[in-house]
CSV table of C-alpha atoms in Angstrom, one decimal:
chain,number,residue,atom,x,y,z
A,118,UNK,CA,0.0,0.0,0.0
A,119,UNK,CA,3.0,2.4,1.1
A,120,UNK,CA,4.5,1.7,-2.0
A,121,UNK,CA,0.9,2.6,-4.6
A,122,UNK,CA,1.0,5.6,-2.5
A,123,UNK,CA,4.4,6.5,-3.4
A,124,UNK,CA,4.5,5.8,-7.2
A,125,UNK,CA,0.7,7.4,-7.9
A,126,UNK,CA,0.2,10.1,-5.3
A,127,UNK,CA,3.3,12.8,-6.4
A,128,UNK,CA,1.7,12.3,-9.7
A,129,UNK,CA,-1.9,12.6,-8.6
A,130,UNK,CA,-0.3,15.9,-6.5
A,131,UNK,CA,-1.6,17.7,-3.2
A,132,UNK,CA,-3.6,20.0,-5.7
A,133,UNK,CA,-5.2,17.3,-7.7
A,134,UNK,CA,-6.1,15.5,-3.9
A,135,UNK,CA,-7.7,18.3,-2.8
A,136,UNK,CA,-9.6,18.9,-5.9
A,137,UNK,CA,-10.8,15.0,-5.5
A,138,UNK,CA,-11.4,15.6,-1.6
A,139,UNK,CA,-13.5,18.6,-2.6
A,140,UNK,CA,-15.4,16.7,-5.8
A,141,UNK,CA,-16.3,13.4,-3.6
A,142,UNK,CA,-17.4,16.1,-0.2
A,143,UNK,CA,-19.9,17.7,-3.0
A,144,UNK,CA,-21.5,14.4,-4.4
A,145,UNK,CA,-22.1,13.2,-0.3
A,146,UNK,CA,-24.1,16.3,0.5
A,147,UNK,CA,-25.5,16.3,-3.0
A,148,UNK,CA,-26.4,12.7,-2.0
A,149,UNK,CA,-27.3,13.4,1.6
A,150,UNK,CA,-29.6,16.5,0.5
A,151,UNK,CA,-31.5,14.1,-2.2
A,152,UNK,CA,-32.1,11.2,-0.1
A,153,UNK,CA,-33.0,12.7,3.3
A,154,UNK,CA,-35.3,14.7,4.0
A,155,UNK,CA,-34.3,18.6,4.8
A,156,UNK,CA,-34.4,18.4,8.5
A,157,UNK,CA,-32.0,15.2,8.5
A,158,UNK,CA,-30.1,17.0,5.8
A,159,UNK,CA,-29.6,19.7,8.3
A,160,UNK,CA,-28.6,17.4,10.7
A,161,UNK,CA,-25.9,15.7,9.0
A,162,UNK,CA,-25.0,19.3,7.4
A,163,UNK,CA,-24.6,20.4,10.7
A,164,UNK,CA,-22.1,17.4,12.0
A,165,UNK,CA,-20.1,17.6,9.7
A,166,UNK,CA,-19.4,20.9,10.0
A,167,UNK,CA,-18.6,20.9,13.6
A,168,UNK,CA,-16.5,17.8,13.0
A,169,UNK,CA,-14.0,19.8,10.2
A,170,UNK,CA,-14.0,23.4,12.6
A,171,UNK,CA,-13.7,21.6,15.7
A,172,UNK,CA,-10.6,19.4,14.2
A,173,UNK,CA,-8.8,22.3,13.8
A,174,UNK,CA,-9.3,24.3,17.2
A,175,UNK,CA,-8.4,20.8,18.7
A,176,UNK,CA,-5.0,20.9,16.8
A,177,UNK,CA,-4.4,23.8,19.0
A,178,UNK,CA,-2.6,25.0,16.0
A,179,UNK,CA,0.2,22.6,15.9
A,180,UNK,CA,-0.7,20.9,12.7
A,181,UNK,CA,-0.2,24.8,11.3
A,182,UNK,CA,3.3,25.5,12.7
A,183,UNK,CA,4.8,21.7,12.7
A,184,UNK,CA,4.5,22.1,8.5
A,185,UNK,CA,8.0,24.7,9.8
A,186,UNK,CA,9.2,23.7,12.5
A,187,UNK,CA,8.7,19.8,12.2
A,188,UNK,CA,11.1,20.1,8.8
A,189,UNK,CA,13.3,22.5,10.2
A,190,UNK,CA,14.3,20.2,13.2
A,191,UNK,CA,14.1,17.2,10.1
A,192,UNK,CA,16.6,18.4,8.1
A,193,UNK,CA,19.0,19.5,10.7
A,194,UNK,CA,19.0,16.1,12.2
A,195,UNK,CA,17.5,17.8,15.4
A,196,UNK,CA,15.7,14.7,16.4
A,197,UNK,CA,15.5,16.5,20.6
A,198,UNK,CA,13.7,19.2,19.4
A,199,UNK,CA,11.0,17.1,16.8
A,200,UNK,CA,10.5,14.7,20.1
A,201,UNK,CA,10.0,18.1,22.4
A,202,UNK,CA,7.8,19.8,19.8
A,203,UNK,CA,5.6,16.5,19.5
A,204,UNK,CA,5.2,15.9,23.3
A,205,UNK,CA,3.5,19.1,23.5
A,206,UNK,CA,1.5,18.7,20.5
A,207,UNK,CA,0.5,15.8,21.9
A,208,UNK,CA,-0.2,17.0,25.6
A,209,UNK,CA,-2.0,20.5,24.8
A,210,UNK,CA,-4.2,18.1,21.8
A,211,UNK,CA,-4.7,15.4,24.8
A,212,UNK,CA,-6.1,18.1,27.2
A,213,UNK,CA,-7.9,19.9,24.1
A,214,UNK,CA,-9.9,16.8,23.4
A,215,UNK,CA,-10.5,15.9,26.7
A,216,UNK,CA,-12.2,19.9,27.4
A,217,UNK,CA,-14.4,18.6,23.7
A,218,UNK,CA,-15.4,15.5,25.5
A,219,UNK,CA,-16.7,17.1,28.4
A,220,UNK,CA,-18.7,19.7,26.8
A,221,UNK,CA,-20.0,17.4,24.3
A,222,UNK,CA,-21.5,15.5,27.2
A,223,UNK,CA,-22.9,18.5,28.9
A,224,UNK,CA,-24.9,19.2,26.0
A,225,UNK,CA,-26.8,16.3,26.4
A,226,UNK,CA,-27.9,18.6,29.6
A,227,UNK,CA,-29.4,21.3,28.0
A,228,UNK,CA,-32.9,22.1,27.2
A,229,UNK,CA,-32.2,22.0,23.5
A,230,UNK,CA,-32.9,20.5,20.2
A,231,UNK,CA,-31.8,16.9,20.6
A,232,UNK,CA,-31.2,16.3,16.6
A,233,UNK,CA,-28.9,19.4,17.2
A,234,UNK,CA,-27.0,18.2,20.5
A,235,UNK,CA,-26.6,14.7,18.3
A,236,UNK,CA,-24.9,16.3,15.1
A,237,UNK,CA,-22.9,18.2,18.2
A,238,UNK,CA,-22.0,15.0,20.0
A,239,UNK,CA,-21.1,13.2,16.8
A,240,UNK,CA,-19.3,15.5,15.2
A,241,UNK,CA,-16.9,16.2,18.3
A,242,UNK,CA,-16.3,12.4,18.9
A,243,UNK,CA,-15.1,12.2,15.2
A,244,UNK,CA,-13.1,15.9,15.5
A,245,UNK,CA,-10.8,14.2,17.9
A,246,UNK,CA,-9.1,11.5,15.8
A,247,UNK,CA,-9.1,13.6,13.0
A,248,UNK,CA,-7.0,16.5,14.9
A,249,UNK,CA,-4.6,13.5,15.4
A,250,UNK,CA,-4.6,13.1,11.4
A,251,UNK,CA,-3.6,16.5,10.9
A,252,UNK,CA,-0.6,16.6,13.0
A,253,UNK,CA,0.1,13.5,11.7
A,254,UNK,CA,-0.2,14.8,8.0
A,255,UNK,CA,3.0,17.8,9.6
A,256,UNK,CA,4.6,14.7,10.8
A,257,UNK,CA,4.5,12.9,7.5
A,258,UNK,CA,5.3,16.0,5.3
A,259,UNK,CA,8.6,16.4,7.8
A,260,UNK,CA,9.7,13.6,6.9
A,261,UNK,CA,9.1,13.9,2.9
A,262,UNK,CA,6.4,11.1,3.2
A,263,UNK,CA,4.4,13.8,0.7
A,264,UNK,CA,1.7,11.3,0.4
A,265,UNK,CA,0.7,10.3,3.7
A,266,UNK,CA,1.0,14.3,4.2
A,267,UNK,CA,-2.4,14.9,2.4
A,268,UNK,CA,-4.1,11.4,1.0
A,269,UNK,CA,-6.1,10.3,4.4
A,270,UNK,CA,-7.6,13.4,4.5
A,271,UNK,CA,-8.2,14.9,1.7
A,272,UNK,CA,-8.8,11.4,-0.6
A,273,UNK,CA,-9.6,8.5,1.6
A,274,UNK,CA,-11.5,10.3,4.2
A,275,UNK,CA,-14.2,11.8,1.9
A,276,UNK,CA,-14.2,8.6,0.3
A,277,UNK,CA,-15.1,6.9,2.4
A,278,UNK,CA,-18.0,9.2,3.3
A,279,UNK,CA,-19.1,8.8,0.3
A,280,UNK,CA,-19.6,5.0,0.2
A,281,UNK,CA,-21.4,5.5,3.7
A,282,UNK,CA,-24.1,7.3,2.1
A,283,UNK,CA,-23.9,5.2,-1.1
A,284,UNK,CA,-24.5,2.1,1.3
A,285,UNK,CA,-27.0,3.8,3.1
A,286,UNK,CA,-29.1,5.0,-0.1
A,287,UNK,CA,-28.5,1.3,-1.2
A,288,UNK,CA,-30.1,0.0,2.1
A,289,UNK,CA,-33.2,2.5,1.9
A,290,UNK,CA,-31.7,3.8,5.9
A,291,UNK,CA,-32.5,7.3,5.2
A,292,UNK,CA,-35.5,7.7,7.5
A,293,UNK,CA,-32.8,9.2,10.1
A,294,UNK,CA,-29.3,10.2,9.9
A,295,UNK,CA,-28.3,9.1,13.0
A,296,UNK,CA,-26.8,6.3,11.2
A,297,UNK,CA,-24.4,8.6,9.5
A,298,UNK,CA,-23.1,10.8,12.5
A,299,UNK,CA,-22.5,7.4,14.0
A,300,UNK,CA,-20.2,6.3,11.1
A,301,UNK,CA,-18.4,9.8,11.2
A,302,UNK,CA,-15.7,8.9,13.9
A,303,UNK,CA,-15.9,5.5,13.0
A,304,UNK,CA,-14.4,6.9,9.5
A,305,UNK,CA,-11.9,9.7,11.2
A,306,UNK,CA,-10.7,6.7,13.2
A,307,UNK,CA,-10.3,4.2,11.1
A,308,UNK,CA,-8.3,6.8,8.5
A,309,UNK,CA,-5.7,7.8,11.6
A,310,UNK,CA,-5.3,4.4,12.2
A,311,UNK,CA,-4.3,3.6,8.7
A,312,UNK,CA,-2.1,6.5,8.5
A,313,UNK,CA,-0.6,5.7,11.4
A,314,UNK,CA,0.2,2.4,11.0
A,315,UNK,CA,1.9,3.5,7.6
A,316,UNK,CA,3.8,5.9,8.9
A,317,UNK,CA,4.9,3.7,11.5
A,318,UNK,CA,8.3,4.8,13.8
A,319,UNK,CA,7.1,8.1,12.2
A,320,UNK,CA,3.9,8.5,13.8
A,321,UNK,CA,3.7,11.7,15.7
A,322,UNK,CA,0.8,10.4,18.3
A,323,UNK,CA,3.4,7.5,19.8
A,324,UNK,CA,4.1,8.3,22.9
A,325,UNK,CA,7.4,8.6,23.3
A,326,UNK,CA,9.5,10.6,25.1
A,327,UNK,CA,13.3,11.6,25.5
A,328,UNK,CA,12.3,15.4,24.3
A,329,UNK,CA,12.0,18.6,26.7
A,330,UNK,CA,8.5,19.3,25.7
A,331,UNK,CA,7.0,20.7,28.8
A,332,UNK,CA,10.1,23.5,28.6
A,333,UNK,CA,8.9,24.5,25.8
A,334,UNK,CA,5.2,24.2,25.7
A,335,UNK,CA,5.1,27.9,26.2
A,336,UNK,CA,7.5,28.9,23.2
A,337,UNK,CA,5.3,26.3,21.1
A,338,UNK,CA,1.9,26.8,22.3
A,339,UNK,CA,1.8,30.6,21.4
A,340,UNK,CA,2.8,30.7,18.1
A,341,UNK,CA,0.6,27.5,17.7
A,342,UNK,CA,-2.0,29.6,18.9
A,343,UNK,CA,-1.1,32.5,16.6
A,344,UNK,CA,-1.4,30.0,13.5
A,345,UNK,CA,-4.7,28.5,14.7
A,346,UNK,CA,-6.4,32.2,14.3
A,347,UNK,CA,-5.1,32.0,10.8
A,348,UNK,CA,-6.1,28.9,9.7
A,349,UNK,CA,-9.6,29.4,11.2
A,350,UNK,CA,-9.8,33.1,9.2
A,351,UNK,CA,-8.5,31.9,6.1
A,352,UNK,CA,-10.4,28.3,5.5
A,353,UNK,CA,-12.9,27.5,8.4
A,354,UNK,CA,-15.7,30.0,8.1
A,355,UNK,CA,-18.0,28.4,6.1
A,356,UNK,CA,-18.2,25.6,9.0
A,357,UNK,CA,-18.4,28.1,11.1
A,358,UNK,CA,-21.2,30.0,9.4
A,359,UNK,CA,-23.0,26.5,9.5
A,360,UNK,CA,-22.3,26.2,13.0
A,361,UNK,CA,-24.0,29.6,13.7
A,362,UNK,CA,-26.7,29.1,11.7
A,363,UNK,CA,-27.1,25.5,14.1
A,364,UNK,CA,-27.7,27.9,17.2
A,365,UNK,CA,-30.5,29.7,15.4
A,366,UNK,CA,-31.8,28.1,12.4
A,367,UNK,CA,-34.2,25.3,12.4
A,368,UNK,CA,-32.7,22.3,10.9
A,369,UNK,CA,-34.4,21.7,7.5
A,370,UNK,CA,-33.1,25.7,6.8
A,371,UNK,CA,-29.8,24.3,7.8
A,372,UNK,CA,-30.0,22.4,4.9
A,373,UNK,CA,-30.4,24.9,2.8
A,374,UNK,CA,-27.7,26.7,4.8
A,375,UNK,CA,-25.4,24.3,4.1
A,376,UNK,CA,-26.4,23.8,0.6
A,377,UNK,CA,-26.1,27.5,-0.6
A,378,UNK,CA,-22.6,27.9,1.6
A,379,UNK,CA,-20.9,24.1,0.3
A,380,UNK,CA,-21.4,25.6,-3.6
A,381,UNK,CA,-20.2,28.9,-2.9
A,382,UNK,CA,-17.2,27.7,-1.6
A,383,UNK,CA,-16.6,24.9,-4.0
A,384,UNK,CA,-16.9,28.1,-6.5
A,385,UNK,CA,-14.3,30.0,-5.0
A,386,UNK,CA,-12.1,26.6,-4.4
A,387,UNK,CA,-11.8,26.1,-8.0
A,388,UNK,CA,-11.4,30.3,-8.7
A,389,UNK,CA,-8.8,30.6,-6.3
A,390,UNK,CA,-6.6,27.1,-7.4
A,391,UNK,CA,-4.4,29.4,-9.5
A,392,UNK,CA,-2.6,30.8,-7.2
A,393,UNK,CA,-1.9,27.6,-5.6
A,394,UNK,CA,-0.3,27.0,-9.2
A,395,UNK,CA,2.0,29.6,-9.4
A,396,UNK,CA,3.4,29.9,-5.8
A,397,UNK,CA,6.8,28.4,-7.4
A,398,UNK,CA,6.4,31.6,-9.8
A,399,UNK,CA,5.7,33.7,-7.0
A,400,UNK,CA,8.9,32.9,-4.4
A,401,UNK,CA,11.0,32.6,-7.7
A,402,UNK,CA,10.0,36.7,-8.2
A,403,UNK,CA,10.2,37.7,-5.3
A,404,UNK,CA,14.0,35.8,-4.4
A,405,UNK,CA,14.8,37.9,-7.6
A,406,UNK,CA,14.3,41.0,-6.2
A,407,UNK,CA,12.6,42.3,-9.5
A,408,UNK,CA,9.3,44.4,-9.2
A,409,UNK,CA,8.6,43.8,-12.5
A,410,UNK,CA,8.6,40.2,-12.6
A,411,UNK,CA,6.4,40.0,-8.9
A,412,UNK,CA,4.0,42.6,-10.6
A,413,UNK,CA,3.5,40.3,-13.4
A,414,UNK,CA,2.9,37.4,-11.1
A,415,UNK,CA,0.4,38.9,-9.3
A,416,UNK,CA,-1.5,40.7,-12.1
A,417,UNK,CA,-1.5,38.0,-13.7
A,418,UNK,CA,-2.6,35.5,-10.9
A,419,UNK,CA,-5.2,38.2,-10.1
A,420,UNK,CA,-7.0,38.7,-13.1
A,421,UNK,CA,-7.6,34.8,-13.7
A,422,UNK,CA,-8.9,34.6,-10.7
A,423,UNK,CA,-11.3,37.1,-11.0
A,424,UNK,CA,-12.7,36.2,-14.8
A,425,UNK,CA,-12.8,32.3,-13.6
A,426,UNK,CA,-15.0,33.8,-10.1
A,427,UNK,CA,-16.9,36.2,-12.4
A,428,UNK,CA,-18.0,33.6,-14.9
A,429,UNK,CA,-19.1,31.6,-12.0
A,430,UNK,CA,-21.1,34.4,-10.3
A,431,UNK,CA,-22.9,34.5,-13.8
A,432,UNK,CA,-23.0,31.2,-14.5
A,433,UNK,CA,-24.5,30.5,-11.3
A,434,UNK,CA,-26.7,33.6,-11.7
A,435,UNK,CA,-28.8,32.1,-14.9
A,436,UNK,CA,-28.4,28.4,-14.0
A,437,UNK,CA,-28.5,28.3,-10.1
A,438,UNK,CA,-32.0,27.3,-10.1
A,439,UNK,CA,-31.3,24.6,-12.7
A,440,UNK,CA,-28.4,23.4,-10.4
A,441,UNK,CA,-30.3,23.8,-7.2
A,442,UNK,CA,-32.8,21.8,-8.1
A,443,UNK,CA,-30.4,18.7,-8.8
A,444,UNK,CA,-30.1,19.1,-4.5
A,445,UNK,CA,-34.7,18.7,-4.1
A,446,UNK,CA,-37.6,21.6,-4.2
A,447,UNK,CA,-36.5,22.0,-0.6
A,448,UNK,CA,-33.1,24.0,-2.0
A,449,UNK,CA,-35.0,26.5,-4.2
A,450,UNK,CA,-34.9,29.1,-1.1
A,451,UNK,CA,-30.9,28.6,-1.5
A,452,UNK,CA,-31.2,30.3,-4.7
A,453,UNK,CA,-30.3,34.2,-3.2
A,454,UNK,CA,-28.0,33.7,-0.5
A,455,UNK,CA,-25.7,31.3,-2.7
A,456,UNK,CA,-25.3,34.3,-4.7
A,457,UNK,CA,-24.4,36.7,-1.7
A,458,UNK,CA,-22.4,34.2,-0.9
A,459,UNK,CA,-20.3,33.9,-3.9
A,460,UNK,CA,-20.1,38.1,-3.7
A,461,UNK,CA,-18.4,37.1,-0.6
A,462,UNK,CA,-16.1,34.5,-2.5
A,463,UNK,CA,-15.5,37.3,-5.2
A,464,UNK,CA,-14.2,39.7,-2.6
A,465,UNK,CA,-11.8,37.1,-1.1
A,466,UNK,CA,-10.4,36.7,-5.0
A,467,UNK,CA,-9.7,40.3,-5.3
A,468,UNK,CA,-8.1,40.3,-2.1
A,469,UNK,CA,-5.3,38.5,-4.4
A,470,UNK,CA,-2.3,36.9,-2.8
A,471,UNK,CA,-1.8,39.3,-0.3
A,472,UNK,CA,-1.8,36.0,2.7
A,473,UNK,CA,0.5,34.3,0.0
A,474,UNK,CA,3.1,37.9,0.2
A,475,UNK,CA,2.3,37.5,4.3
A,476,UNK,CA,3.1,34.2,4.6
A,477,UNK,CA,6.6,34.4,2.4
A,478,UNK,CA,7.9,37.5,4.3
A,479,UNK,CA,7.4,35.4,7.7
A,480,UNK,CA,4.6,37.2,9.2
A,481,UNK,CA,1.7,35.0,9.4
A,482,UNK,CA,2.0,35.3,13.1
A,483,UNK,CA,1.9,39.0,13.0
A,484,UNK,CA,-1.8,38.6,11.2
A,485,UNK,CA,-3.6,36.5,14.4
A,486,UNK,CA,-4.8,39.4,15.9
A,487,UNK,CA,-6.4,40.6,12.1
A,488,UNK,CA,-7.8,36.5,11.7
A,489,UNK,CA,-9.4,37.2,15.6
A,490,UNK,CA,-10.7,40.0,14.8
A,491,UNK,CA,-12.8,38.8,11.4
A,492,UNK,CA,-13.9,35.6,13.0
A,493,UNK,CA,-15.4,38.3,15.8
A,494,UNK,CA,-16.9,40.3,13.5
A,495,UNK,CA,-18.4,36.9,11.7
A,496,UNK,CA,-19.9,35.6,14.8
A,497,UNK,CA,-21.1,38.9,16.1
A,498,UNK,CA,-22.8,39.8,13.0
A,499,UNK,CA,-24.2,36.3,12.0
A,500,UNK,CA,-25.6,36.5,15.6
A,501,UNK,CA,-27.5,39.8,14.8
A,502,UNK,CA,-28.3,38.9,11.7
A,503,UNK,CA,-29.4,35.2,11.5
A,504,UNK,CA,-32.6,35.4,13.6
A,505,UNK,CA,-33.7,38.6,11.7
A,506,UNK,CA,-33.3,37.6,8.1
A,507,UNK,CA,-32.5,34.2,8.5
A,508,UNK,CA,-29.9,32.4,5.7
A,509,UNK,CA,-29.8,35.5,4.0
A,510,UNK,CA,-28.3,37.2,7.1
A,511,UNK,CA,-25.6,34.3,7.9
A,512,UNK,CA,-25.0,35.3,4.0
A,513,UNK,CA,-24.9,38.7,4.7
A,514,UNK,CA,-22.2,38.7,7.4
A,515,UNK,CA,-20.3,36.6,5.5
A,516,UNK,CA,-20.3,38.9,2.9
A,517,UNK,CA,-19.0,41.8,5.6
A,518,UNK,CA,-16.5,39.5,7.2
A,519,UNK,CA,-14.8,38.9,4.0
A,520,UNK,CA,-14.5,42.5,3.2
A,521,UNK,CA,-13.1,43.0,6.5
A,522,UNK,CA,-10.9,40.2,5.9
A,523,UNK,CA,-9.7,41.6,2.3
A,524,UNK,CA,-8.8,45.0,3.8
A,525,UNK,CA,-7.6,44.1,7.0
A,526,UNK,CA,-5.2,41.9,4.6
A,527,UNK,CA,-4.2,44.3,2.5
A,528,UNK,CA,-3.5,47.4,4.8
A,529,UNK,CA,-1.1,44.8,7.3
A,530,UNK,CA,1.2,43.8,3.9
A,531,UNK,CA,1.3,47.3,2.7
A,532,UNK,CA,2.3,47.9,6.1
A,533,UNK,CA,4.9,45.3,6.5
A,534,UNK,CA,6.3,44.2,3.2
A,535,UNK,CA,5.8,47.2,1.5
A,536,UNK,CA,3.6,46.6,-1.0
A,537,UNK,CA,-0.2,45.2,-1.4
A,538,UNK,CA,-0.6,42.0,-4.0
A,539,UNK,CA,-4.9,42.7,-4.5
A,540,UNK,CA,-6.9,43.6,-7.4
A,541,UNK,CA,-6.7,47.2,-6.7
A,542,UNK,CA,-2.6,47.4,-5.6
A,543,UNK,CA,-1.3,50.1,-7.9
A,544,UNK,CA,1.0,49.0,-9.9
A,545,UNK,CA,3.6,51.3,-10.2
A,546,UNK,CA,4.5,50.2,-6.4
A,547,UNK,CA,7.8,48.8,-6.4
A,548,UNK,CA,10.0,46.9,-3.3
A,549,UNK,CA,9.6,43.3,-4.5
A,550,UNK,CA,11.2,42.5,-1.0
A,551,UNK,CA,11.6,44.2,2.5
A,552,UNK,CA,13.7,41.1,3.7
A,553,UNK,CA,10.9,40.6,6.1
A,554,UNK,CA,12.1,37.6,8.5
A,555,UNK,CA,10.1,35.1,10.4
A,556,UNK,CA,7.9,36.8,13.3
């Protein structure tokens, strides 16, 4: 198996995995959506949601920075300092899961919608082993096992999903989805298993020891914590939004929910892959130290995105109802926020590459206070908004999150490497580099 992964994966590429991860995740809710009905859509919506937002607050970040540091200690043979950065992965993850454990029970307590407490429950028990896939996937990628770096997650995971609801379409079980939260940490498990047991002496969750990880938990667990706040800005809304609309939304309009926001993001997956192509292009230009050749880059980069979002946005405009209808009747109502959602999606693609420009000059750190501050301003206003106008509202603060989000990004690299890499950057600006160094 170790060796299949080896010869076909580089080929197959993380790209062309996460395109696949994101292709089988859309036929399971389009699958989910057809054969339940909207209120156990909602449900299983709902789960899964918490289960990919929850997986990353459980990482405590760890799975963010070990991508650096785990390859840095790696290649300098520092094998002290990968055992001392793993030991307090694993003990700030342990104590993590064990906080999601307890509040998980706790909501069986409340006085609250049980179908929502169950997607809850579910989706936390099957956060926890997938957090220990993530770090795992830093663990792997340290040790240039590319592969097992991105496959169990992004591949087998989804597929595996998939043929869960295949199986239970096949078997006529769709009179509840309870059946399907159960088999979501049944899934996560049996994935982390599997890449554990390939990675073998590799594994990051062994529990070894020889390392001085509780020294430095502290110097660890804060920049963790810095690079949590990013990842949770930059990809996790949309689970969040989901989330939200859980608290206030009855459950057949978190179908529609997550319906209108799964699309939307698809959309603006499939915008946004260029720049994921021309990173190499990107560091190349700005190691040269020419303006001209970064400007190029990221006008380039910039206007592609924007055409391949804009045809979307029209394409979706005219033929949304066509497509929405492939989902049931039920997802008619999805019709208008999908497209203020995909406004939000558009305004994240004009932002450019200006994370890209943040993350190359070393300050990703620097940004956690920015990535608070938009997740704030999401909750607060899908709070005020949701139980006024309902879908449309969650769509609406996206839409102002995101805005926030593209400014907020492009004032703090003007600010700090001297330039702006966005839609609207003019381009007679000129530094290529500040020699901006990690924060």
């Amino acid at each position: 198996m170790d060796l299949f992964l080896r010869l076909v994966m580089p080929v197959f590429g993380l790209m062309g995995a996460r395109l696949a991860g994101a292709g089988f995740g859309f036929l399971s809710q389009l699958l989910i959506a057809r054969a339940f009905a909207p209120e156990q859509a909602g449900i299983a919506f709902l789960a899964l949601s918490v289960t990919t937002f929850l997986s990353l607050v459980l990482t405590g970040g760890y799975h963010a920075i070990g991508l650096t540091y785990l390859a840095r200690y790696q290649a300098f043979g520092r094998q002290r300092l990968v055992r001392s950065f793993l030991e307090a992965a694993r003990r700030d993850m342990l104590l993590l899961a064990l906080m999601a454990l307890g509040l998980a029970g706790l909501l069986w307590l409340l006085p609250a919608d049980r179908s929502v407490v169950a997607a809850a429950f579910w989706g936390t028990l099957a956060a926890i082993p997938l957090a220990a896939i993530r770090l795992n996937n830093s663990a792997a990628n340290a040790q240039k096992r590319f592969a097992l770096s991105y496959a169990p997650d992004f591949v087998f995971r989804p597929v595996l999903l998939l043929l869960v609801v295949l199986s239970l379409v096949g078997l006529g079980a769709t009179q509840s989805v309870l059946s399907l939260l159960v088999s979501l940490p049944l899934i996560a498990l049996a994935v982390a298993a599997g890449q554990s047991l390939l990675l073998g002496p590799d594994d990051a969750l062994r529990m070894g020891d020889g390392g001085n990880g509780k020294a430095l938990a502290p110097f660890f667990r804060g920049r963790a914590a810095a690079m949590l706040a990013v990842t949770l800005a930059g990809g996790a809304t949309a689970d969040l939004v989901v989330m939200i609309g859980g608290l206030f939304l009855p459950v057949e309009e978190v179908a529609v929910l997550g319906v209108a926001i799964r699309v939307a993001t698809l959309a603006g997956f499939f915008a946004m892959a260029s720049q994921q192509f021309v990173l190499r292009d990107l560091v190349s230009a700005r190691a040269s130290g020419s303006p001209a050749a970064l400007e190029t880059v990221l006008h380039r980069t910039n206007v592609t995105s924007l055409l391949t979002i804009g045809a979307v946005l029209l394409g979706l405009a005219v033929l949304g109802p066509t497509i929405l209808a492939v989902f049931g009747p039920h997802y008619a109502a999805a019709y208008w926020p999908l497209l203020v959602f995909l406004l939000g999606q558009a305004v994240r693609v004009m932002g450019g590459m200006n994370a890209q420009i943040l993350a190359l000059g070393g300050h990703q750190t620097r940004s956690a206070a920015l990535c608070l501050a938009v997740v704030a301003s999401l909750v607060v206003l899908a709070a005020l908004l949701a139980p006024i106008w309902g879908v449309m509202g969650l769509a609406v603060a996206t839409l102002l999150a995101e805005s926030v989000w593209a400014v907020g990004l492009a004032l703090m690299t003007q600010a700090l490497e001297g330039r702006r890499a966005d839609l609207f950057a003019p381009r007679t600006q000129l530094p290529a580099t500040t020699g901006g160094g990690p924060a």
